[in-house]
Short mmCIF file of C-alpha atoms in Angstrom, two decimals:
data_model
loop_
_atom_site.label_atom_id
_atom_site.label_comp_id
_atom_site.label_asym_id
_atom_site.label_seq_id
_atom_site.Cartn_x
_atom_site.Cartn_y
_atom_site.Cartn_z
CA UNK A 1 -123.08 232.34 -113.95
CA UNK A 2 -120.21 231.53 -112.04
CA UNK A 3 -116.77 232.55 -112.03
CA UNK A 4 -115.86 228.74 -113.34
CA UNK A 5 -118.41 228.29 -115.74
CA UNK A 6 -116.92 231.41 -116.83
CA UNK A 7 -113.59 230.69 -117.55
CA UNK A 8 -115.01 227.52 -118.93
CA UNK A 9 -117.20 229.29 -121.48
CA UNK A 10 -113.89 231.84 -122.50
CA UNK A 11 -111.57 228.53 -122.82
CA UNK A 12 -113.79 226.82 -125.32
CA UNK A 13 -114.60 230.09 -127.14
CA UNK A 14 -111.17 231.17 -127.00
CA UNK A 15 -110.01 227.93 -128.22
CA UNK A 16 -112.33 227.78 -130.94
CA UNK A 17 -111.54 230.62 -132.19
CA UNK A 18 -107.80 230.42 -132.04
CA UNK A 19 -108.63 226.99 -134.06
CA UNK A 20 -110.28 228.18 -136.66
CA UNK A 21 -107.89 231.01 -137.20
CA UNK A 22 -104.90 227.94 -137.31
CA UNK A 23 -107.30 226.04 -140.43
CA UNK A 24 -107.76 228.89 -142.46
CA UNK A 25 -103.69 229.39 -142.33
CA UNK A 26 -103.47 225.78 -143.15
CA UNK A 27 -105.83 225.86 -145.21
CA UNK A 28 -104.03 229.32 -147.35
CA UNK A 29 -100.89 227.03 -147.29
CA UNK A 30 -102.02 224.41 -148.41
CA UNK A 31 -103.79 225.84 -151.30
CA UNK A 32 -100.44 227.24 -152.46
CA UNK A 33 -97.94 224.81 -152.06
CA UNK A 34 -97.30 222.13 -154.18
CA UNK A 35 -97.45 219.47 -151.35
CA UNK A 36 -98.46 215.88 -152.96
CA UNK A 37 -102.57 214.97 -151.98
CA UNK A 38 -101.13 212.29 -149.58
CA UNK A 39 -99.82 214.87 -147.42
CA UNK A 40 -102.41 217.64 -147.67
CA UNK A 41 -104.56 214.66 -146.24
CA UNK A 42 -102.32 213.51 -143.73
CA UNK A 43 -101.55 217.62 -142.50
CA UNK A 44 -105.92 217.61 -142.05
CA UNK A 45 -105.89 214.05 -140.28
CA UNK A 46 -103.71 215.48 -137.92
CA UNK A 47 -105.05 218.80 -137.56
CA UNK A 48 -108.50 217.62 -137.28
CA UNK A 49 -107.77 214.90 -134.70
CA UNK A 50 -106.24 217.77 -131.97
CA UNK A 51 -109.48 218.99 -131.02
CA UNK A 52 -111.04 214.91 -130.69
CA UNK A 53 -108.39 214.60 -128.02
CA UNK A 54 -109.41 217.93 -126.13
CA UNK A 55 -112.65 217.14 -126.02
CA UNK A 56 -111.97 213.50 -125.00
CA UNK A 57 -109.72 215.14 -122.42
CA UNK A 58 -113.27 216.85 -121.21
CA UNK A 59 -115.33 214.06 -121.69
CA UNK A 60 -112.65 211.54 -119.65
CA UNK A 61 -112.74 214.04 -116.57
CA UNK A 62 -116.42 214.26 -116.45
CA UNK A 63 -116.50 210.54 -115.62
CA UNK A 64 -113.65 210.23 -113.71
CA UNK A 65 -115.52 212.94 -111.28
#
């Protein structure tokens, strides 16, 4: 494995993990507040969407190389 496959590897992981840490504080939050449904779903839209954009990011540099 190489150095860059490496770092690759500990930035997804790393990420990952960091994001799932960031949905289960949501997630506590969420549960109890008293935040209408409309924005509990609109707080998960938008949480759920950041990672589609990183891994379009990826998937838009793989092509482009």
């Amino acid at each position: 494995m190489s150095i860059e496959q490496f770092e690759t590897l500990g930035l997804f992981l790393g990420i990952g993990a960091l994001y799932l840490f960031i949905v289960m504080a949501i997630w506590d939050v969420l549960k109890k507040s008293n935040a209408p449904r409309f924005g509990k779903v609109f707080v998960w839209l938008v949480l759920f969407l950041s990672p589609a954009v990183f891994v379009a990011k990826v998937i838009f540099e793989y092509f482009v190389e």
